XYZ file of N, CA, C and O in Angstrom:
856
model
N -32.785 -223.486 41.530
C -33.928 -223.509 40.295
C -33.695 -223.871 39.378
O -33.856 -223.375 38.035
N -33.101 -225.339 39.251
C -32.837 -225.525 37.917
C -33.479 -227.100 37.827
O -34.225 -227.568 38.817
N -33.726 -227.733 36.415
C -34.319 -228.883 36.478
C -33.641 -230.093 36.608
O -31.975 -229.807 36.766
N -33.761 -231.078 37.032
C -35.378 -231.463 37.852
C -35.617 -230.971 38.796
O -34.879 -230.422 39.801
N -36.902 -230.898 39.046
C -37.337 -230.214 40.082
C -37.366 -230.469 41.670
O -37.838 -230.391 42.627
N -36.641 -231.861 41.492
C -36.410 -232.574 43.070
C -35.900 -231.569 44.033
O -35.797 -231.697 44.996
N -34.852 -230.884 43.463
C -33.904 -229.891 44.459
C -34.700 -229.155 45.231
O -34.701 -229.289 46.518
N -35.335 -228.068 44.572
C -36.075 -226.993 45.171
C -37.343 -227.922 46.034
O -37.487 -227.705 47.292
N -37.989 -228.980 45.482
C -38.876 -229.678 46.131
C -38.371 -230.232 47.305
O -39.163 -230.397 48.496
N -37.415 -231.109 47.487
C -36.631 -231.594 48.497
C -36.608 -230.515 49.751
O -36.626 -230.858 51.060
N -36.233 -229.278 49.348
C -35.845 -228.293 50.400
C -37.237 -228.096 51.020
O -37.232 -227.807 52.299
N -38.026 -227.717 50.186
C -39.376 -227.519 50.584
C -40.066 -228.702 51.552
O -40.602 -228.392 52.806
N -39.858 -229.739 51.232
C -40.407 -230.906 52.400
C -39.810 -230.770 53.347
O -40.251 -231.128 54.505
N -38.309 -230.679 53.372
C -37.593 -231.107 54.736
C -38.170 -229.781 55.569
O -38.158 -229.963 56.989
N -38.357 -228.641 55.039
C -38.404 -227.379 55.860
C -39.695 -227.620 56.702
O -40.237 -227.501 57.618
N -40.811 -228.387 55.916
C -42.136 -228.363 56.392
C -42.124 -229.459 57.459
O -42.834 -229.444 58.643
N -41.282 -230.415 57.324
C -41.068 -231.607 58.554
C -40.489 -230.812 59.479
O -41.164 -230.914 60.799
N -39.510 -230.050 59.290
C -39.121 -229.486 60.521
C -39.899 -228.598 61.123
O -39.950 -228.376 62.523
N -40.984 -227.786 60.518
C -41.799 -227.067 61.166
C -42.916 -227.944 61.799
O -43.465 -227.424 63.027
N -43.174 -228.813 61.309
C -44.287 -229.973 61.883
C -43.504 -230.290 63.130
O -44.249 -230.422 64.168
N -42.359 -230.683 63.120
C -41.823 -231.218 64.661
C -41.956 -230.239 65.576
O -42.045 -230.618 66.778
N -41.373 -228.856 65.219
C -41.586 -227.699 66.056
C -42.878 -227.476 66.637
O -43.193 -227.331 68.019
N -43.893 -227.633 65.843
C -45.497 -227.560 66.197
C -45.851 -228.671 67.309
O -46.699 -228.495 67.963
N -45.223 -229.817 67.140
C -45.716 -231.079 67.621
C -44.868 -231.196 69.010
O -44.942 -231.804 69.689
N -43.756 -230.404 69.214
C -42.636 -230.592 70.202
C -41.906 -231.708 70.307
O -41.555 -232.315 70.990
N -41.727 -232.174 68.962
C -40.958 -233.466 68.639
C -39.636 -233.143 68.216
O -39.310 -232.051 67.713
N -38.665 -234.162 68.585
C -37.400 -234.045 67.839
C -37.274 -234.107 66.369
O -38.042 -235.370 66.027
N -36.996 -233.394 65.434
C -36.941 -233.565 64.330
C -36.406 -234.856 63.518
O -37.158 -235.421 62.475
N -35.378 -235.347 64.541
C -34.827 -236.756 63.826
C -36.045 -238.097 64.186
O -36.161 -238.671 63.538
N -36.514 -237.940 65.439
C -37.844 -238.494 65.823
C -38.859 -238.607 65.136
O -39.590 -239.732 64.727
N -39.272 -237.388 64.722
C -40.331 -237.390 63.555
C -39.995 -238.175 62.484
O -40.984 -238.722 61.588
N -38.891 -237.983 61.799
C -38.463 -238.861 60.498
C -38.305 -240.269 60.582
O -38.913 -240.961 59.801
N -38.110 -240.689 62.000
C -37.843 -242.088 62.130
C -39.485 -242.642 62.220
O -39.942 -243.566 61.845
N -40.449 -241.895 62.648
C -41.866 -241.930 62.561
C -42.635 -242.254 61.033
O -43.332 -243.131 61.152
N -42.041 -241.130 60.565
C -42.871 -241.291 59.099
C -42.252 -241.858 57.987
O -42.796 -242.172 56.895
N -40.902 -242.095 58.302
C -39.987 -242.740 57.153
C -39.690 -244.249 57.593
O -38.893 -244.574 58.390
N -40.394 -245.234 57.164
C -40.410 -246.616 57.297
C -38.719 -247.365 56.905
O -38.650 -248.405 57.113
N -38.043 -246.616 56.163
C -36.797 -247.144 55.476
C -35.825 -247.342 56.692
O -35.454 -246.486 57.420
N -35.416 -248.742 56.971
C -34.252 -249.164 57.987
C -33.155 -248.398 57.409
O -32.422 -248.084 58.310
N -32.748 -248.505 56.454
C -31.361 -247.901 55.930
C -31.309 -246.310 56.404
O -30.285 -245.817 56.939
N -32.157 -245.547 56.070
C -32.295 -244.160 56.390
C -32.452 -243.951 57.761
O -31.736 -242.935 58.394
N -33.070 -244.739 58.628
C -33.282 -244.652 60.094
C -31.584 -244.864 60.559
O -31.341 -244.114 61.172
N -30.999 -245.868 59.671
C -29.433 -245.976 60.415
C -28.616 -244.751 60.008
O -27.695 -244.284 60.857
N -28.911 -244.299 58.930
C -28.149 -242.945 58.572
C -28.375 -241.819 59.222
O -27.470 -241.158 59.689
N -29.676 -241.886 59.770
C -30.011 -240.693 60.702
C -29.282 -240.905 62.124
O -28.928 -239.947 62.740
N -29.312 -242.060 62.578
C -28.692 -242.406 63.935
C -27.195 -242.208 63.913
O -26.538 -241.530 64.785
N -26.662 -242.700 62.750
C -25.193 -242.361 62.611
C -24.799 -240.870 62.702
O -23.782 -240.409 63.147
N -25.447 -240.013 61.713
C -25.186 -238.596 61.667
C -25.598 -237.924 63.065
O -24.642 -237.150 63.323
N -26.683 -238.351 63.656
C -26.834 -237.498 64.856
C -25.802 -237.842 65.930
O -25.343 -236.900 66.538
N -25.283 -239.146 65.872
C -24.287 -239.565 66.810
C -22.830 -238.822 66.455
O -22.063 -238.222 67.594
N -22.674 -238.468 65.312
C -21.198 -237.676 65.069
C -21.471 -236.318 65.199
O -20.278 -235.749 65.253
N -22.491 -235.730 64.795
C -22.553 -234.319 65.143
C -22.973 -233.828 66.360
O -23.115 -232.779 66.848
N -23.361 -234.979 67.125
C -23.672 -234.500 68.542
C -25.084 -233.630 68.695
O -25.291 -232.643 69.361
N -25.955 -234.375 68.126
C -27.630 -233.906 67.867
C -28.345 -234.033 69.126
O -28.787 -232.861 69.517
N -27.734 -234.766 70.130
C -28.294 -235.024 71.611
C -27.903 -233.906 72.511
O -28.743 -233.367 73.269
N -26.919 -232.994 71.996
C -26.263 -231.960 72.755
C -26.538 -230.678 72.275
O -26.170 -229.588 72.774
N -27.725 -230.541 71.376
C -27.804 -229.440 70.572
C -28.655 -228.251 71.582
O -29.383 -228.713 72.389
N -28.594 -227.043 71.129
C -29.637 -226.124 71.706
C -30.831 -226.286 71.257
O -31.167 -226.310 70.212
N -31.693 -226.252 72.579
C -33.143 -226.194 72.107
C -33.603 -225.025 71.226
O -32.817 -223.921 71.464
N -34.525 -225.139 70.377
C -34.724 -223.854 69.553
C -35.156 -222.778 70.346
O -36.017 -222.647 71.283
N -34.678 -221.420 69.976
C -34.838 -220.314 70.677
C -34.362 -220.151 72.114
O -34.476 -219.184 72.824
N -33.363 -220.965 72.487
C -32.486 -220.978 73.606
C -31.771 -219.989 73.724
O -31.346 -219.277 74.829
N -31.484 -219.459 72.547
C -29.894 -218.257 72.538
C -30.804 -217.038 72.714
O -31.828 -216.966 71.952
N -30.394 -216.200 73.428
C -30.906 -214.778 73.576
C -30.523 -214.106 72.495
O -29.512 -214.209 71.559
N -31.418 -212.846 71.946
C -31.013 -212.052 71.078
C -31.375 -212.367 69.500
O -31.935 -213.744 69.332
N -31.256 -211.783 68.594
C -31.877 -212.018 67.067
C -30.834 -213.095 66.421
O -31.314 -213.679 65.431
N -29.440 -213.224 67.105
C -28.703 -214.239 66.244
C -28.715 -215.548 67.241
O -28.403 -215.639 68.204
N -29.077 -216.645 66.344
C -29.084 -218.084 66.851
C -27.845 -218.761 66.435
O -27.353 -218.816 65.324
N -27.497 -220.004 67.346
C -26.779 -220.750 66.724
C -27.181 -222.201 67.081
O -27.521 -222.375 68.273
N -27.121 -223.188 66.099
C -27.746 -224.594 66.586
C -27.230 -225.477 65.337
O -26.616 -225.041 64.182
N -27.915 -226.707 65.474
C -27.638 -227.613 64.510
C -28.938 -227.836 63.755
O -29.976 -227.808 64.575
N -28.966 -227.951 62.534
C -30.210 -228.444 61.757
C -30.136 -229.522 61.166
O -28.965 -230.445 61.333
N -31.109 -230.010 60.625
C -31.327 -231.568 59.942
C -32.101 -231.688 58.938
O -33.299 -231.125 58.818
N -31.592 -232.415 57.976
C -32.702 -232.771 56.647
C -31.987 -234.178 56.070
O -30.866 -234.259 56.350
N -33.052 -234.805 55.193
C -32.516 -235.907 54.594
C -33.326 -235.882 53.280
O -34.513 -235.650 53.264
N -32.647 -236.318 52.237
C -33.248 -236.253 50.933
C -32.825 -237.341 50.178
O -32.100 -238.355 50.608
N -33.551 -237.683 49.257
C -33.507 -238.950 48.412
C -33.050 -238.335 46.663
O -33.375 -237.289 46.377
N -32.419 -239.054 46.023
C -32.363 -238.601 44.656
C -32.408 -239.894 43.686
O -31.932 -241.028 43.879
N -33.575 -239.885 42.789
C -33.979 -241.174 42.125
C -32.969 -241.977 41.420
O -31.874 -240.878 40.895
N -32.920 -242.933 41.098
C -32.142 -243.462 40.144
C -32.603 -243.933 38.806
O -33.655 -244.710 38.834
N -32.280 -243.078 37.875
C -32.768 -243.061 36.552
C -31.879 -243.749 35.631
O -30.637 -243.161 35.276
N -32.299 -244.701 34.955
C -31.377 -245.292 34.039
C -31.971 -245.647 32.916
O -33.257 -246.209 32.806
N -31.341 -245.425 31.619
C -32.057 -245.660 30.320
C -31.678 -247.021 30.156
O -30.332 -247.099 29.411
N -32.231 -247.995 30.071
C -31.713 -249.339 29.830
C -31.635 -249.644 28.387
O -31.068 -250.682 28.086
N -31.921 -248.790 27.356
C -31.745 -248.932 26.238
C -30.275 -248.338 25.513
O -29.957 -248.304 24.617
N -29.392 -247.628 26.469
C -28.342 -247.114 26.326
C -27.317 -247.932 25.731
O -27.114 -249.285 26.576
N -26.495 -247.808 24.796
C -25.485 -248.603 24.092
C -24.188 -248.141 23.664
O -24.003 -246.824 23.605
N -23.319 -248.832 23.792
C -21.929 -248.185 23.457
C -21.041 -249.449 22.714
O -21.491 -250.640 23.114
N -20.321 -249.029 21.786
C -19.333 -250.127 20.920
C -17.963 -249.680 21.544
O -17.290 -248.848 21.436
N -17.319 -250.928 22.273
C -16.098 -250.818 22.499
C -14.942 -251.663 21.487
O -15.501 -252.911 21.225
N -14.040 -251.060 20.921
C -13.362 -251.862 19.886
C -11.858 -251.772 20.560
O -11.283 -251.038 21.141
N -11.477 -253.272 20.086
C -9.885 -253.180 20.516
C -8.736 -253.582 19.162
O -9.695 -254.607 18.599
N -8.153 -252.629 18.840
C -7.384 -252.802 17.692
C -6.239 -253.654 18.093
O -5.587 -253.771 18.938
N -5.493 -254.227 16.802
C -4.683 -255.209 17.251
C -3.172 -254.672 17.803
O -2.369 -255.107 18.032
N -3.245 -253.369 17.492
C -2.022 -252.440 18.024
C -2.277 -252.129 19.374
O -1.459 -251.490 20.121
N -3.334 -252.626 20.236
C -3.521 -252.345 21.721
C -4.378 -250.895 21.940
O -4.721 -250.769 22.960
N -4.753 -250.146 20.676
C -5.566 -249.224 20.933
C -6.795 -249.538 21.311
O -7.431 -250.430 20.679
N -7.573 -248.771 22.308
C -9.002 -248.925 22.712
C -9.723 -248.043 22.021
O -9.698 -246.760 22.651
N -11.129 -248.207 21.422
C -11.850 -247.015 20.989
C -13.212 -247.382 21.684
O -13.922 -248.471 21.562
N -13.926 -246.274 21.819
C -15.347 -246.265 22.371
C -16.376 -245.378 21.703
O -15.926 -244.340 21.219
N -17.296 -245.979 20.968
C -18.512 -245.341 20.173
C -19.815 -245.161 20.863
O -20.114 -246.478 21.328
N -20.334 -244.216 20.905
C -21.551 -244.093 21.646
C -22.271 -242.713 21.043
O -21.568 -241.505 20.863
N -23.592 -242.832 20.886
C -24.117 -241.447 20.434
C -24.446 -240.325 21.690
O -24.947 -239.451 21.456
N -23.898 -240.660 22.772
C -24.385 -240.034 23.879
C -23.443 -238.431 23.808
O -22.526 -238.801 23.148
N -23.973 -237.642 24.219
C -23.523 -236.359 24.095
C -22.681 -235.799 25.362
O -23.423 -236.177 26.654
N -22.050 -234.989 25.073
C -21.494 -234.339 26.402
C -21.851 -232.929 26.444
O -21.295 -231.975 25.690
N -22.647 -232.588 27.542
C -23.044 -231.187 27.667
C -22.091 -230.333 28.575
O -22.595 -229.545 29.122
N -21.158 -230.960 28.879
C -20.259 -230.277 29.720
C -19.864 -230.934 31.100
O -19.509 -230.579 31.943
N -20.666 -232.081 31.308
C -20.731 -232.895 32.491
C -19.670 -233.971 32.697
O -19.212 -234.576 33.758
N -18.945 -233.994 31.215
C -17.757 -235.093 31.503
C -18.011 -236.436 31.087
O -17.194 -237.285 31.814
N -19.036 -236.769 30.754
C -19.523 -238.191 30.313
C -18.473 -238.766 29.516
O -18.193 -240.144 29.750
N -17.661 -238.252 28.594
C -16.639 -238.888 28.071
C -15.454 -239.551 28.851
O -14.945 -240.366 28.658
N -15.210 -238.838 29.969
C -14.118 -238.939 30.911
C -14.514 -239.887 31.681
O -13.767 -241.017 31.859
N -15.926 -240.062 32.091
C -16.480 -241.312 32.874
C -16.568 -242.477 32.139
O -16.022 -243.657 32.590
N -16.505 -242.337 30.782
C -16.675 -243.519 29.941
C -15.209 -244.020 29.732
O -14.510 -245.450 30.073
N -14.148 -243.178 29.881
C -12.774 -243.772 29.783
C -12.609 -244.065 31.069
O -11.839 -245.356 30.971
N -12.962 -243.590 32.114
C -12.424 -244.151 33.510
C -13.036 -245.663 33.617
O -12.177 -246.663 34.216
N -14.322 -245.980 33.347
C -14.880 -247.287 33.328
C -14.024 -248.250 32.594
O -13.667 -249.328 32.943
N -13.982 -247.780 31.184
C -13.259 -248.696 30.419
C -11.723 -249.472 30.688
O -11.476 -250.261 30.877
N -10.997 -248.139 31.220
C -9.676 -248.316 31.617
C -9.743 -249.125 32.822
O -8.789 -249.974 32.999
N -10.288 -249.109 33.663
C -10.403 -249.504 35.227
C -10.899 -251.057 34.985
O -10.248 -251.926 35.497
N -11.512 -251.484 33.908
C -11.747 -252.861 33.643
C -10.787 -253.341 32.930
O -10.368 -254.537 33.034
N -10.109 -252.869 32.066
C -8.844 -253.199 31.170
C -7.632 -252.997 31.723
O -6.560 -253.627 31.272
N -7.508 -252.503 32.938
C -5.909 -252.339 33.519
C -5.190 -251.280 32.584
O -4.027 -251.415 32.763
N -5.764 -250.273 32.284
C -5.162 -249.090 31.344
C -5.590 -247.926 32.159
O -6.051 -247.745 32.908
N -4.935 -246.725 31.490
C -4.965 -245.306 32.071
C -6.294 -245.020 31.280
O -6.445 -245.197 30.128
N -6.931 -244.025 31.703
C -8.160 -243.223 30.939
C -7.624 -242.786 29.831
O -8.508 -242.590 28.694
N -6.562 -241.962 29.747
C -6.149 -241.395 28.473
C -5.626 -242.336 27.314
O -5.488 -241.739 26.216
N -5.712 -243.860 27.747
C -5.346 -244.779 26.545
C -6.608 -245.080 26.038
O -6.487 -245.927 24.827
N -7.902 -244.566 26.235
C -9.118 -245.018 25.872
C -9.637 -244.020 25.089
O -9.671 -242.435 25.125
N -9.796 -244.251 23.433
C -10.154 -242.954 22.515
C -11.649 -242.925 22.779
O -12.264 -243.889 22.423
N -12.261 -241.921 22.948
C -13.581 -241.648 22.826
C -14.473 -240.973 21.502
O -13.726 -240.019 21.251
N -15.325 -241.359 21.193
C -16.093 -240.935 20.032
C -17.250 -240.893 20.369
O -17.965 -241.899 20.443
N -17.950 -239.632 20.782
C -19.266 -239.769 21.039
C -20.024 -238.548 20.090
O -19.334 -237.838 19.466
N -21.316 -238.593 20.441
C -22.076 -237.095 19.879
C -22.636 -237.146 18.557
O -22.717 -236.303 17.700
N -22.652 -238.689 17.693
C -22.870 -238.972 16.605
C -23.802 -239.839 16.476
O -23.838 -240.965 16.960
N -24.971 -239.610 15.724
C -26.173 -240.528 15.543
C -25.954 -241.700 14.705
O -26.640 -242.821 14.738
N -24.723 -241.777 13.889
C -24.143 -242.936 13.422
C -23.649 -243.983 14.270
O -23.633 -245.121 14.127
N -23.426 -243.663 15.605
C -23.173 -244.434 16.862
C -23.899 -245.206 17.426
O -25.345 -244.631 17.130
N -23.854 -246.324 18.173
C -25.033 -246.822 18.909
C -25.598 -245.637 19.835
O -24.952 -244.794 20.304
N -26.932 -245.994 20.057
C -27.744 -245.125 20.559
C -27.265 -244.708 22.214
O -27.284 -245.673 22.965
N -26.751 -243.631 22.580
C -26.410 -243.616 23.899
C -27.728 -242.924 24.674
O -28.968 -242.639 24.000
N -27.659 -242.536 26.129
C -28.871 -242.010 26.805
C -28.892 -240.445 26.640
O -27.747 -240.039 26.141
N -30.015 -239.870 26.822
C -29.892 -238.617 26.961
C -29.407 -237.945 28.094
O -28.935 -238.700 28.910
N -29.231 -236.467 28.151
C -28.601 -235.818 29.184
C -29.515 -234.982 29.652
O -29.748 -233.985 29.792
N -30.513 -235.977 30.548
C -31.371 -235.381 31.359
C -31.890 -236.172 32.604
O -31.660 -237.210 32.566
N -32.498 -235.591 33.519
C -32.843 -236.629 34.583
C -31.776 -237.251 35.476
O -31.988 -238.252 35.897
N -30.634 -236.751 35.547
C -29.333 -237.514 36.282
C -29.413 -238.630 35.847
O -29.087 -239.719 36.861
N -29.178 -239.072 34.496
C -29.498 -240.792 34.152
C -28.217 -240.923 33.220
O -27.844 -242.120 33.021
N -27.435 -239.893 32.758
C -26.218 -240.273 31.645
C -25.264 -241.345 32.315
O -25.020 -242.342 31.669
N -24.630 -240.959 33.209
C -23.454 -241.843 33.571
C -23.807 -242.954 34.297
O -23.602 -244.193 33.890
N -25.222 -243.410 34.898
C -25.910 -244.388 35.344
C -26.288 -245.252 34.241
O -26.259 -246.617 34.344
N -26.704 -244.570 33.009
C -27.083 -245.601 31.853
C -26.085 -245.934 31.063
O -26.122 -247.064 30.478
N -24.854 -245.515 30.771
C -23.929 -245.575 29.898
C -22.570 -246.420 30.203
O -22.079 -247.109 29.764
N -22.496 -246.060 31.668
C -21.217 -246.939 32.017
C -21.327 -248.403 32.409
O -20.236 -249.148 32.228
N -22.692 -248.886 32.886
C -22.651 -250.252 32.614
C -22.378 -250.983 31.354
O -21.723 -252.191 31.346
N -23.092 -250.506 30.323
C -22.533 -251.187 29.088
C -21.263 -251.232 28.478
O -20.674 -252.144 27.967
N -20.569 -250.054 29.234
C -19.344 -249.859 28.588
C -18.536 -250.980 29.522
O -17.722 -251.309 29.021
N -19.018 -251.065 30.698
C -18.061 -252.076 31.447
C -18.262 -253.274 30.982
O -17.290 -254.274 30.804
N -19.470 -253.777 30.773
C -19.592 -255.191 30.087
C -18.830 -255.213 28.730
O -18.407 -256.272 28.477
N -18.723 -254.298 27.982
C -18.117 -254.321 26.746
C -16.688 -254.565 26.583
O -15.953 -255.458 26.185
N -16.222 -253.872 27.645
C -15.049 -254.021 28.048
C -14.656 -255.233 28.643
O -13.482 -255.666 28.338
N -15.604 -255.739 29.337
C -15.158 -257.034 30.146
C -14.966 -258.265 29.312
O -14.369 -258.981 29.232
N -15.936 -257.859 28.171
C -16.056 -259.029 27.049
C -14.666 -259.108 26.438
O -14.050 -260.034 25.981
N -14.200 -258.199 25.955
C -12.805 -257.800 25.172
C -11.745 -258.436 26.312
O -11.139 -259.190 25.781
N -12.010 -258.405 27.414
C -10.799 -258.658 28.447
C -11.107 -260.178 28.567
O -9.818 -260.832 28.557
N -12.022 -260.738 28.443
C -11.924 -262.489 28.308
C -11.387 -262.869 27.318
O -10.805 -263.883 27.065
N -11.552 -262.292 25.814
C -11.115 -262.525 24.857
C -9.351 -262.564 24.814
O -8.590 -263.339 24.314
N -9.146 -261.460 25.753
C -7.928 -261.204 25.777
C -6.960 -262.387 26.577
O -5.870 -262.679 26.457
N -7.754 -262.460 27.693
C -7.216 -263.668 28.357
C -6.819 -265.013 28.041
O -6.124 -265.795 28.156
N -7.996 -265.385 27.365
C -8.354 -266.541 26.342
C -6.841 -266.670 25.380
O -6.372 -267.863 25.394
N -6.439 -265.720 24.777
C -5.384 -265.806 24.011
C -3.987 -265.552 24.774
O -3.140 -266.385 24.400
N -3.929 -264.655 26.014
C -2.937 -264.448 26.696
C -2.477 -265.841 27.384
O -1.229 -266.000 27.566
N -3.604 -266.540 27.897
C -3.291 -267.850 28.774
C -2.295 -268.741 28.054
O -1.593 -269.268 28.451
N -2.649 -269.036 26.720
C -1.863 -269.959 26.029
C -0.445 -269.332 25.986
O 0.586 -270.132 25.960
N -0.237 -268.084 25.513
C 1.079 -267.539 25.545
C 1.964 -267.839 26.804
O 3.112 -267.723 26.807
N 1.062 -267.402 27.655
C 1.792 -267.518 29.120
C 1.887 -268.786 30.097
O 2.046 -268.943 31.049
N 1.351 -269.904 29.279
C 1.081 -271.060 29.711
C 0.327 -271.181 31.238
O 0.604 -271.608 32.354
N -0.698 -270.195 31.292
C -1.416 -270.224 32.562
C -3.045 -270.484 32.044
O -3.430 -270.604 30.946
N -3.594 -270.544 33.039
C -5.038 -270.727 33.345
C -6.021 -269.174 32.974
O -5.650 -268.338 33.520
N -6.811 -268.919 31.886
C -7.357 -267.604 32.028
C -8.053 -266.992 32.963
O -7.912 -266.072 33.372
N -8.412 -268.139 34.113
C -8.955 -267.508 35.392
C -7.751 -266.974 36.172
O -8.398 -266.486 37.387
N -6.596 -267.290 36.277
C -5.653 -266.952 36.935
C -5.011 -265.781 36.341
O -3.861 -265.176 37.009
N -5.725 -264.894 35.275
C -5.160 -263.520 34.733
C -5.959 -262.391 35.404
O -6.993 -262.620 35.522
N -4.882 -261.411 35.210
C -5.554 -260.209 35.781
C -5.086 -259.018 34.842
O -3.775 -259.032 34.378
N -5.699 -258.144 34.519
C -5.210 -256.767 33.830
C -4.933 -255.898 34.909
O -5.629 -255.180 35.569
N -3.646 -255.313 34.860
C -3.312 -254.311 35.451
C -2.054 -253.543 35.144
O -1.150 -254.036 34.646
N -2.169 -252.277 35.056
C -1.082 -251.205 34.849
C -0.330 -251.405 33.259
O 0.618 -251.331 33.358
N -1.255 -251.685 32.587
C -0.900 -252.156 31.039
C -0.405 -253.282 30.599
O -0.005 -253.760 29.604
N -0.708 -254.388 31.743
C -0.018 -255.793 31.255
C -1.069 -256.584 31.550
O -2.076 -256.314 32.621
N -0.932 -257.705 31.093
C -1.883 -259.166 31.306
C -0.864 -259.834 32.302
O 0.243 -260.536 31.657
N -1.273 -260.030 33.676
C -0.228 -261.018 34.493
C -1.106 -262.012 35.061
O -2.361 -262.120 34.963
N -0.195 -262.944 35.616
C -0.958 -264.205 36.182
C -0.723 -263.785 37.751
O 0.241 -263.299 38.165
N -2.061 -264.393 38.211
C -2.001 -263.959 39.531
C -0.811 -264.560 40.770
O -0.449 -264.316 41.558
N -0.811 -265.965 40.020
C 0.206 -266.807 41.066
C 1.492 -266.437 40.778
O 2.414 -266.608 41.883
N 1.747 -265.824 39.646
C 3.346 -265.269 39.394
C 3.319 -264.116 38.613
O 3.352 -264.027 37.347
N 3.160 -262.741 39.132
C 3.092 -261.817 38.629
C 4.158 -261.409 37.420
O 4.040 -260.569 36.376
N 5.360 -262.034 37.510
C 6.257 -261.871 36.867
C 6.450 -262.412 35.456
O 6.888 -261.818 34.527
N 5.383 -263.312 35.498
C 4.918 -263.870 34.149
C 3.633 -263.390 33.775
O 2.496 -263.251 33.956
N 4.027 -262.393 32.733
C 2.906 -261.424 32.105
C 3.468 -261.001 30.681
O 4.456 -261.057 30.181
N 2.679 -260.333 30.129
C 2.836 -259.703 28.756
C 2.248 -258.190 28.584
O 1.219 -257.832 29.476
N 2.609 -257.508 27.779
C 1.890 -256.298 27.574
C 0.717 -256.322 26.975
O 0.372 -257.203 26.297
N -0.281 -255.161 27.358
C -1.530 -255.360 27.088
C -1.571 -255.439 25.528
O -2.394 -256.130 24.766
N -0.728 -254.496 24.615
C -0.836 -254.529 23.184
C -0.195 -255.822 22.652
O -0.513 -255.932 21.702
N 0.463 -256.465 23.457
C 1.227 -257.683 22.952
C 0.141 -258.902 22.901
O -0.197 -259.554 21.897
N -0.874 -258.765 24.005
C -1.920 -259.694 23.999
C -2.829 -259.271 23.051
O -3.584 -260.158 22.128
N -3.387 -258.174 22.603
C -4.188 -257.761 21.852
C -3.747 -258.119 20.117
O -4.778 -258.378 19.437
N -2.490 -258.077 20.160
C -1.916 -258.558 18.590
C -2.187 -259.881 18.414
O -2.183 -260.594 17.282
N -2.559 -260.811 19.492
C -2.877 -262.459 19.240
C -4.259 -262.443 19.261
O -4.579 -263.407 18.449
N -5.326 -261.559 19.005
C -6.311 -261.765 18.704
C -6.640 -261.492 17.192
O -6.381 -260.597 16.560
N -7.287 -262.626 16.697
C -7.633 -262.451 15.319
C -9.123 -261.863 14.914
O -9.922 -262.058 15.532
N -8.983 -260.791 13.994
C -10.120 -259.807 13.889
C -10.389 -258.771 14.811
O -9.631 -258.793 15.686
N -11.444 -257.992 14.632
C -11.921 -256.999 15.540
C -12.652 -257.380 16.693
O -13.416 -258.232 16.301
N -12.713 -257.017 17.658
C -13.469 -257.329 18.835
C -13.986 -256.275 19.549
O -13.037 -255.039 19.515
């Protein structure tokens, strides 16, 4: 009974489809195959039915007495809501500290952690190494916290910003490691060469090579 209304609405729709299948004497899965044109969801239903033994289920009302046992079926959608104007600034200091700034707010869903994980994954660091600054309107405008859109809106720009920093790091580290930037990867707090992982340098050492703030 919370917003958005899709959750109780989906329950009501799926219940109605099951009731319709019973009235028509149709398999609830077969009815959904008739009215749902998506080949992806059709395949999802096929796999699900196969795994739970749908074809071997009890017919409705087959068990005597007031207590019944059986299998039910439902399938729902959740819209992909994205705030395309969401933004974030990711900074790399010359001492190797990574900071993220966005006006997005955390109402208890852990968006700060999601941002840390996204940036850390891109830069080959631990989430705890990413300093998060959020909830301030002086920072770049983040997405709102409604409509299941916050994470889907802020993590793509966070990843892009971190990727741009990484390319700057690779350009500097390549010269120091006598390697091609395309042969480098960030992993475990190091910048390594793919062809020779022992030829590497610490993330903070690579950061110190960059002139100015990025």
